[in-house]
PDB file of C-alpha atoms in Angstrom:
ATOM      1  CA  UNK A1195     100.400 110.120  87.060  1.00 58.00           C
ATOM      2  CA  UNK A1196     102.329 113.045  87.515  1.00 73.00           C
ATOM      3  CA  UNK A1197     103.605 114.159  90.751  1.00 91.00           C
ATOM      4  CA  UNK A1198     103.534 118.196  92.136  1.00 95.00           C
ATOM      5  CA  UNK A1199     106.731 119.898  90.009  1.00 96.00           C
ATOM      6  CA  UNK A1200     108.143 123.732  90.615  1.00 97.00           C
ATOM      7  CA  UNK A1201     109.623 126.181  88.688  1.00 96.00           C
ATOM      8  CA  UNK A1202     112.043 127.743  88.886  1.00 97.00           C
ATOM      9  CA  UNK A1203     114.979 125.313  91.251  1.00 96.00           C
ATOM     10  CA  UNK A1204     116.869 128.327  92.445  1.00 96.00           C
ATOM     11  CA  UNK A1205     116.340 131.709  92.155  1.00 96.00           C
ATOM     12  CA  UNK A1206     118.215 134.681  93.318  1.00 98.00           C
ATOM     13  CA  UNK A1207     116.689 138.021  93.950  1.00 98.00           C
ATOM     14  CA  UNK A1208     117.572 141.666  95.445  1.00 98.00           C
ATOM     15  CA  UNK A1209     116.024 143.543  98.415  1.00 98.00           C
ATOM     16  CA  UNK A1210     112.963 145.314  97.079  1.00 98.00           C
ATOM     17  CA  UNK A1211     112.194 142.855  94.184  1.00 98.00           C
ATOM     18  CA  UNK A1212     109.494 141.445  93.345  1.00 98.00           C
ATOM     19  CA  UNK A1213     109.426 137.264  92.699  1.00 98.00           C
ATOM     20  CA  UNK A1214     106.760 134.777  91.247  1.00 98.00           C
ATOM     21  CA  UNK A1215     107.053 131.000  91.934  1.00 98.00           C
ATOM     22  CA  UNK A1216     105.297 128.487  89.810  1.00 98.00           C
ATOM     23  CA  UNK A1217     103.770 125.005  90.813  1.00 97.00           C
ATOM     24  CA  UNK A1218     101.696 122.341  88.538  1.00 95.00           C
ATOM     25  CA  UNK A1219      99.327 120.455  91.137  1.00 93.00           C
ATOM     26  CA  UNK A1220      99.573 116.472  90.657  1.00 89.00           C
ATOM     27  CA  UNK A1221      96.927 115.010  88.705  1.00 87.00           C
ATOM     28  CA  UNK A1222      93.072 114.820  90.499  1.00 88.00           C
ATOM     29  CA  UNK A1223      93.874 117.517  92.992  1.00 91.00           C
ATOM     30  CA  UNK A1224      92.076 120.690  93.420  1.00 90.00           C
ATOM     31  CA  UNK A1225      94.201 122.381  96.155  1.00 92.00           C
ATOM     32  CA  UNK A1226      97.094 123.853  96.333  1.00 94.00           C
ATOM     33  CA  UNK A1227      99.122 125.191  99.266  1.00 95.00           C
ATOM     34  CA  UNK A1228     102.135 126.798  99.816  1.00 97.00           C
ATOM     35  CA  UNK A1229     104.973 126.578 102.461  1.00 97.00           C
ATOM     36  CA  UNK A1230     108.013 128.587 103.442  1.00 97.00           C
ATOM     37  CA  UNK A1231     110.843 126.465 104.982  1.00 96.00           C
ATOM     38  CA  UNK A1232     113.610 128.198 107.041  1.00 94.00           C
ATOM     39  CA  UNK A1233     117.128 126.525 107.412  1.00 90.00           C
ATOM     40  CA  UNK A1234     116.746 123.710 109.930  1.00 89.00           C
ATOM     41  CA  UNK A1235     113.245 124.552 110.627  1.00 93.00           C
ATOM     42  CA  UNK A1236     109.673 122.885 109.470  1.00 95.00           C
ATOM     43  CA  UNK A1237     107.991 124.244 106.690  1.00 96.00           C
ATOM     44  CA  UNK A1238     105.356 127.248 107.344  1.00 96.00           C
ATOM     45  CA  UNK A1239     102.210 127.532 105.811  1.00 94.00           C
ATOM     46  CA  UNK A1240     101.900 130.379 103.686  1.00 96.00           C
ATOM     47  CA  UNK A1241      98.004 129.696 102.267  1.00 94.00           C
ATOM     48  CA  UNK A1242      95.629 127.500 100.612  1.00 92.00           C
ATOM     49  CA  UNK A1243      93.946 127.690  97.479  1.00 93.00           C
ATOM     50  CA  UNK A1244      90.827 125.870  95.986  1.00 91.00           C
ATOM     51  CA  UNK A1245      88.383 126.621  93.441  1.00 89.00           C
ATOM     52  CA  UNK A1246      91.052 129.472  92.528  1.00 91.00           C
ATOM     53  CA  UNK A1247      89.802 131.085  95.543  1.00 92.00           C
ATOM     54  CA  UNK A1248      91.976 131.675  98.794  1.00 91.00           C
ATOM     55  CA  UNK A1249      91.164 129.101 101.120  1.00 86.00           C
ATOM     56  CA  UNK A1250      93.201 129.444 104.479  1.00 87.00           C
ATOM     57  CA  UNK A1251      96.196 131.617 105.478  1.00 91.00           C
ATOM     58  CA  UNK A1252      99.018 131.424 107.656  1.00 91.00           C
ATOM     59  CA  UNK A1253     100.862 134.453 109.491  1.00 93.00           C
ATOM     60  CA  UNK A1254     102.475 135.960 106.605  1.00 96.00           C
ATOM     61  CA  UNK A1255     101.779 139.659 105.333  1.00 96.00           C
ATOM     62  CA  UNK A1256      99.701 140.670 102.679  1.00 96.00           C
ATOM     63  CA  UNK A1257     102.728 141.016 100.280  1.00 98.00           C
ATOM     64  CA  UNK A1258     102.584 137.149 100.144  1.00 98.00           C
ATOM     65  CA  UNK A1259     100.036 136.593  97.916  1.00 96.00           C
ATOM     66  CA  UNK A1260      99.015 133.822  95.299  1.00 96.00           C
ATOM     67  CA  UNK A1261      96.504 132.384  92.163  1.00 94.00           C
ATOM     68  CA  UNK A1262      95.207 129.302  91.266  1.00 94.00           C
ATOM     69  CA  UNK A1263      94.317 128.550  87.852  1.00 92.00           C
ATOM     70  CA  UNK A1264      91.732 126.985  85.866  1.00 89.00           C
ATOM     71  CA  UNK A1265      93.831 123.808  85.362  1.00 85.00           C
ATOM     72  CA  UNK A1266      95.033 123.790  89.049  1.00 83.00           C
ATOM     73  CA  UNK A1267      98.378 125.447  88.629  1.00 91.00           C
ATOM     74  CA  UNK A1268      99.537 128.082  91.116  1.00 96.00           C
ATOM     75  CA  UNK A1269     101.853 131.317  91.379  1.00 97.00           C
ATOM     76  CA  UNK A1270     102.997 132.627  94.832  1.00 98.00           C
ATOM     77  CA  UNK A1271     104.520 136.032  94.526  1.00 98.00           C
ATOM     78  CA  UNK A1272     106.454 137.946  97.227  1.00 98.00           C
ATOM     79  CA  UNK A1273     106.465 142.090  96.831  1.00 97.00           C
ATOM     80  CA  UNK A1274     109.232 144.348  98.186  1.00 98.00           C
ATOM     81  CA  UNK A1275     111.753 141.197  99.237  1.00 98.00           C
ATOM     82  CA  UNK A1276     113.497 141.066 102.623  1.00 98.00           C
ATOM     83  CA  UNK A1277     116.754 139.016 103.262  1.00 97.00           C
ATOM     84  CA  UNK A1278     114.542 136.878 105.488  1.00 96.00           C
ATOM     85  CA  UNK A1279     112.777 135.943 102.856  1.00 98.00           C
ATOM     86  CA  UNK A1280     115.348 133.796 101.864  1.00 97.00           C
ATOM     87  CA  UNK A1281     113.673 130.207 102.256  1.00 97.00           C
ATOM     88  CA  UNK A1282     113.006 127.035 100.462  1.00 97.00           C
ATOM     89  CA  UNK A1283     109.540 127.591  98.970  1.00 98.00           C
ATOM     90  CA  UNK A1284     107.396 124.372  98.706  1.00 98.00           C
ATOM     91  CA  UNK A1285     104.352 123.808  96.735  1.00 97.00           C
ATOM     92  CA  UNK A1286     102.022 120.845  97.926  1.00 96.00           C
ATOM     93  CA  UNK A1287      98.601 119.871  96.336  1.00 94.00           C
ATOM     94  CA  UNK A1288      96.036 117.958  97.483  1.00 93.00           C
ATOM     95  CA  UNK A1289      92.123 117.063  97.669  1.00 90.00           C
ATOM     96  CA  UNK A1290      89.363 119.380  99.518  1.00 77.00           C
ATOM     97  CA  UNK A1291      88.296 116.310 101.682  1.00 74.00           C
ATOM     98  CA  UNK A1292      91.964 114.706 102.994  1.00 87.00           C
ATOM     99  CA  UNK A1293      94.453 116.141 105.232  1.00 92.00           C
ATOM    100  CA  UNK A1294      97.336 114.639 102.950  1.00 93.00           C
ATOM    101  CA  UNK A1295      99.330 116.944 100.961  1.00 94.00           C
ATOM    102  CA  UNK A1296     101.806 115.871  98.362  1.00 95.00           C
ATOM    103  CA  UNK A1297     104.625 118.278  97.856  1.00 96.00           C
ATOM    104  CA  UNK A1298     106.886 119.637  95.018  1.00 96.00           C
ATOM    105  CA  UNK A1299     110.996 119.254  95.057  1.00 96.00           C
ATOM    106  CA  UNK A1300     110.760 123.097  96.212  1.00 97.00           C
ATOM    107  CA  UNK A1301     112.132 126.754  95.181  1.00 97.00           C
ATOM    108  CA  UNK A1302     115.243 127.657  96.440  1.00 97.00           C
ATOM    109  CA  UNK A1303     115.108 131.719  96.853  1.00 98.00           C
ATOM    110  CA  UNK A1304     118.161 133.448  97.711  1.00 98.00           C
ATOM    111  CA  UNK A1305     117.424 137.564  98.569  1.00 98.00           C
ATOM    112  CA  UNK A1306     120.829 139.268  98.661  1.00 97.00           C
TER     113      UNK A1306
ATOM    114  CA  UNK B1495     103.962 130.008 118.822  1.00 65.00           C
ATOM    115  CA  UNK B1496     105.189 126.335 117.822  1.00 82.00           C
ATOM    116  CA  UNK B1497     101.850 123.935 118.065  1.00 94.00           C
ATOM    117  CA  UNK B1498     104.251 120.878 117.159  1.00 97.00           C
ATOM    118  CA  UNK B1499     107.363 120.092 118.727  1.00 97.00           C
ATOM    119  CA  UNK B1500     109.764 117.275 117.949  1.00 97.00           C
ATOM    120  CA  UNK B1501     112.415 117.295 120.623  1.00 92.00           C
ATOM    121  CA  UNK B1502     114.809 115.078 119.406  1.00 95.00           C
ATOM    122  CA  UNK B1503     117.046 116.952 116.470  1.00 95.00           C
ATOM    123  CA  UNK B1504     118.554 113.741 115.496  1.00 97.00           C
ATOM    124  CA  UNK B1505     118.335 109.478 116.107  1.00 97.00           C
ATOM    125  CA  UNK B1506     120.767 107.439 115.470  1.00 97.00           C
ATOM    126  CA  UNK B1507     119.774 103.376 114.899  1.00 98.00           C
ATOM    127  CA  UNK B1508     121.274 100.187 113.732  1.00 97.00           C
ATOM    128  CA  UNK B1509     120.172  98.904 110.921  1.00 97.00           C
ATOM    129  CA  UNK B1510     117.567  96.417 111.524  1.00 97.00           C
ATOM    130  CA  UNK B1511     116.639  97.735 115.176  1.00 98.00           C
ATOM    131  CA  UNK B1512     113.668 100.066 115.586  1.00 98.00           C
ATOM    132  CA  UNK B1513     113.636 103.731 115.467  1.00 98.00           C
ATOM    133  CA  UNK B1514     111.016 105.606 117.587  1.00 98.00           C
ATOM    134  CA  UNK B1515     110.543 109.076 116.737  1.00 98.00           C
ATOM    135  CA  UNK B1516     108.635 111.365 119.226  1.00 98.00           C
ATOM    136  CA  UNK B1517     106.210 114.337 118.248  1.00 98.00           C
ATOM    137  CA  UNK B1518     103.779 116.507 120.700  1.00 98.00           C
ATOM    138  CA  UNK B1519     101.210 119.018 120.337  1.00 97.00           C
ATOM    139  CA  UNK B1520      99.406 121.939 122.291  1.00 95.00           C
ATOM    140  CA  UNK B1521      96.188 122.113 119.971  1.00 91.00           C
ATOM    141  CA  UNK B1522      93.314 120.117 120.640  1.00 90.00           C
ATOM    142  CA  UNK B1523      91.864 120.863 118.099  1.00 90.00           C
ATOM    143  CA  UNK B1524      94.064 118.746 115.237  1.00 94.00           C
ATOM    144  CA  UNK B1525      91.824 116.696 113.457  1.00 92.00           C
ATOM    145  CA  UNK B1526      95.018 114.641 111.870  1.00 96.00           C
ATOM    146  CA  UNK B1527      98.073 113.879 112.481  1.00 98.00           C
ATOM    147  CA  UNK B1528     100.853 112.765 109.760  1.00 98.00           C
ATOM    148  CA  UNK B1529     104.925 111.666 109.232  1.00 98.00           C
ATOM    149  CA  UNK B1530     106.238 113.243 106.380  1.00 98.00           C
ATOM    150  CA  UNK B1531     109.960 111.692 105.242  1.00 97.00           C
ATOM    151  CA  UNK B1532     112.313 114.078 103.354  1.00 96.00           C
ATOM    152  CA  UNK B1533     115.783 113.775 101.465  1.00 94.00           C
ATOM    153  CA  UNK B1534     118.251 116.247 100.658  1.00 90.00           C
ATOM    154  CA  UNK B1535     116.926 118.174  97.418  1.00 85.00           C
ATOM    155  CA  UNK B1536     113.611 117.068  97.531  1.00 91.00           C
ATOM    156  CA  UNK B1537     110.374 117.726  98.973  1.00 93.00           C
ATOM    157  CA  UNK B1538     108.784 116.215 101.913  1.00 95.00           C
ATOM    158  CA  UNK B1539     107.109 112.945 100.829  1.00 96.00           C
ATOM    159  CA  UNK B1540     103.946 111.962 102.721  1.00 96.00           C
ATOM    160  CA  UNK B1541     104.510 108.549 105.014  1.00 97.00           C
ATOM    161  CA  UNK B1542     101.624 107.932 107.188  1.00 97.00           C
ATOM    162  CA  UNK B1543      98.648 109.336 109.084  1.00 97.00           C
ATOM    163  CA  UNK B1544      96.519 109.101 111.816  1.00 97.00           C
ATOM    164  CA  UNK B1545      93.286 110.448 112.822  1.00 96.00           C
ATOM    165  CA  UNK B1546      92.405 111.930 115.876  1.00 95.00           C
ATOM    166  CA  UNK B1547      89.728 109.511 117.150  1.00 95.00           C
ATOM    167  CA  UNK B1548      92.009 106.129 116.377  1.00 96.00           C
ATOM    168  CA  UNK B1549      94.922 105.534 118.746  1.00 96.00           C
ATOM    169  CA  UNK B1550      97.326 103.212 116.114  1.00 98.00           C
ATOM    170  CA  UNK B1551      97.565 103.482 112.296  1.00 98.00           C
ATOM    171  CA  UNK B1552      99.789 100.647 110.761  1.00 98.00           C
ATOM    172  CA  UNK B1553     101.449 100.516 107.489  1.00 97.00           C
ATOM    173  CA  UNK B1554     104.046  97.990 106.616  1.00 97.00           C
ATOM    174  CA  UNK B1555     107.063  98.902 108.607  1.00 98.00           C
ATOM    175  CA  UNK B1556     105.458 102.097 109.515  1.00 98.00           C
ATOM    176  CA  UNK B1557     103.139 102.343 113.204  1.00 98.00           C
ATOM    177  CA  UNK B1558     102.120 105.562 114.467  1.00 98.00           C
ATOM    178  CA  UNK B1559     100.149 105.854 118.266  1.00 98.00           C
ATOM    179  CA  UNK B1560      98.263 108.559 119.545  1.00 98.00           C
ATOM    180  CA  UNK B1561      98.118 109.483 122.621  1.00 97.00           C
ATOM    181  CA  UNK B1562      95.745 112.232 123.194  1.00 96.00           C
ATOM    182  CA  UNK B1563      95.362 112.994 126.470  1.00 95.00           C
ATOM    183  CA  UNK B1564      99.396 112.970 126.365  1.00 96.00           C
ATOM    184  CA  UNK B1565      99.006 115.218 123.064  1.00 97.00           C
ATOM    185  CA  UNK B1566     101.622 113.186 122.039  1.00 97.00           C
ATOM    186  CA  UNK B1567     102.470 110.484 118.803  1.00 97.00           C
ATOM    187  CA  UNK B1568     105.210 108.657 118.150  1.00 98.00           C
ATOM    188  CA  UNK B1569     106.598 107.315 115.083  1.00 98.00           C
ATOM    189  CA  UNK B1570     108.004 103.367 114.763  1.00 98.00           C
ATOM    190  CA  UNK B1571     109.957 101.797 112.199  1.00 98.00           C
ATOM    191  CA  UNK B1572     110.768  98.711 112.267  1.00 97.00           C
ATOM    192  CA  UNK B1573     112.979  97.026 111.340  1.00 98.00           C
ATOM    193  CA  UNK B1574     115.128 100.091 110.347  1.00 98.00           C
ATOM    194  CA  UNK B1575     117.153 100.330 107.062  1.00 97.00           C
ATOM    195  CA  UNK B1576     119.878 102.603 105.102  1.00 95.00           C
ATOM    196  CA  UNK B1577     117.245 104.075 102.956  1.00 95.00           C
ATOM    197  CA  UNK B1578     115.266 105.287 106.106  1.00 97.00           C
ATOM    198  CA  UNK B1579     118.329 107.963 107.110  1.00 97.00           C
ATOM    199  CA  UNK B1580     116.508 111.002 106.048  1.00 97.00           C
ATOM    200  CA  UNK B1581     114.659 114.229 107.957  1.00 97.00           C
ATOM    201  CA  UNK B1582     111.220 113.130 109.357  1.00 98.00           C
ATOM    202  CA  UNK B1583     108.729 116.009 109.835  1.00 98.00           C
ATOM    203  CA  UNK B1584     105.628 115.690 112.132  1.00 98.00           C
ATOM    204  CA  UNK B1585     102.933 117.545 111.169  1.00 97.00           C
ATOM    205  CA  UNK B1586      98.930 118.284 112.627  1.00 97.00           C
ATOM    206  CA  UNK B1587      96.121 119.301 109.884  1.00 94.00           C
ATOM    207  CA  UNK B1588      93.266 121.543 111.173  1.00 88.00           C
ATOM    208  CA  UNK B1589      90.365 120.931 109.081  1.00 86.00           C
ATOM    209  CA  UNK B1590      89.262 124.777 110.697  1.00 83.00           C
ATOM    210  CA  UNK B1591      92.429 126.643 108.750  1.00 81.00           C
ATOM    211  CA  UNK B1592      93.457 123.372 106.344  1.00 83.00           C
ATOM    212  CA  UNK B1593      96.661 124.096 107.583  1.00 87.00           C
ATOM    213  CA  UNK B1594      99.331 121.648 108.486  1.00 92.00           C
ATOM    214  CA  UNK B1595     101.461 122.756 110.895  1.00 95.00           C
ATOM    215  CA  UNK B1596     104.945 121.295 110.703  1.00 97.00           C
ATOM    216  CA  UNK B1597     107.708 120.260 113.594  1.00 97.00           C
ATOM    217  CA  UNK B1598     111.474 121.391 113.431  1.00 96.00           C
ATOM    218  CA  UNK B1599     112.188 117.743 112.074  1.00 97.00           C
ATOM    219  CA  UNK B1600     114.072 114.779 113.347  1.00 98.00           C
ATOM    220  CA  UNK B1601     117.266 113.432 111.252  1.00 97.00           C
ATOM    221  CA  UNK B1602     117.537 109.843 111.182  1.00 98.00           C
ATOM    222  CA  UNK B1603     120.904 108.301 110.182  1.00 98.00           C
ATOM    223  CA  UNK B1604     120.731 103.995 110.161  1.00 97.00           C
ATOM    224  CA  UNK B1605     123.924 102.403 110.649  1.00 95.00           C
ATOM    225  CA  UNK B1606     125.225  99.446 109.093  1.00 91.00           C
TER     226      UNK B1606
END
């Protein structure tokens, strides 16, 4: 069984660029979720996506957005970046029913 | 507006005593409540939950208590070792938003 893995490790980006992150849910889950973690703070939940549908969202703007696909991979992308954008970016997957989430190693995004 | 609050930004324990980490919440309306564990480098890894109409979940060295009308848990390990000195998140799921909401994180650091 495969855990939840993210592409790429570290990524650094320019003001005004655009970014896609990639996740591949762990095997038997049909959620996905995405946080943004801050330097010495918890993570923050960006949304949640099941049946490739959005599912739940957290307080981020609309430039924040995100797919599931078919086989229960995800993209989040992030339009017209902002230095305070610059965050560890953590995928997590899960099922519908269970509160547990099961999260990637993370995205390391630099915005300079 | 923080719904989760760990207080304590660090513990320090000797190895083989217990470590009691301390979590509380403003939002009645958490279903669950769960310890997630993380390392340096890698993403938070899922320890133990509890739901919200139980008042003790136990799991090997692992013992979280609920105290609801508190809207406060608490997180014991015992007995405490090396490989336990990491950053423990508390976090609440809302089965309204499917959310978890994360704390600012407690590090741990077990001494020898």
């Amino acid at each position: 069984e495969t855990g939840v893995t993210q592409s790429p490790t570290h990524l650094i980006k320019t003001r005004g660029q655009q970014v896609t992150l990639r996740c591949s849910s762990q095997s038997g889950h049909n959620t996905v979720s995405w946080y943004q973690q801050a330097l010495g703070q918890g993570p923050q939940f960006i949304f949640q996506y099941y049946r490739e549908e959005e599912n739940g969202r957290g307080n981020f703007p609309p430039r924040f957005s995100g797919l599931q696909f078919p086989n229960y991979s995800s993209e989040l992308n992030v339009n017209a970046l902002e230095l305070d954008d610059s965050a560890l970016y953590l995928c997590a997957s899960g099922t519908g029913t269970r509160p547990e989430q099961y999260f990637g190693p993370g995205t390391r995004l630099t915005v300079t | 507006d923080q719904q989760v609050k760990q207080n304590s930004p660090s513990l320090s324990v000797q190895e083989g005593r217990i470590s009691i980490l301390n979590c509380d919440y403003t939002n009645s309306m958490f279903d669950y409540f769960l310890w997630y564990k993380k390392y340096p480098a890698e993403g938070p890894t899922f320890l133990i939950s509890i739901s919200s109409i139980k008042d003790k979940n136990e799991d090997g060295r692992f013992t979280v208590f609920l105290n609801k009308s508190a809207k406060h848990l608490s997180l014991h390990i015992v007995p405490s070792q090396p490989g336990d000195s990491a950053v423990y998140f508390c976090a609440a799921y809302s089965s309204n938003d499917y959310k978890l909401s994360f704390g600012a994180g407690t590090t741990v650091t077990v001494r020898a």
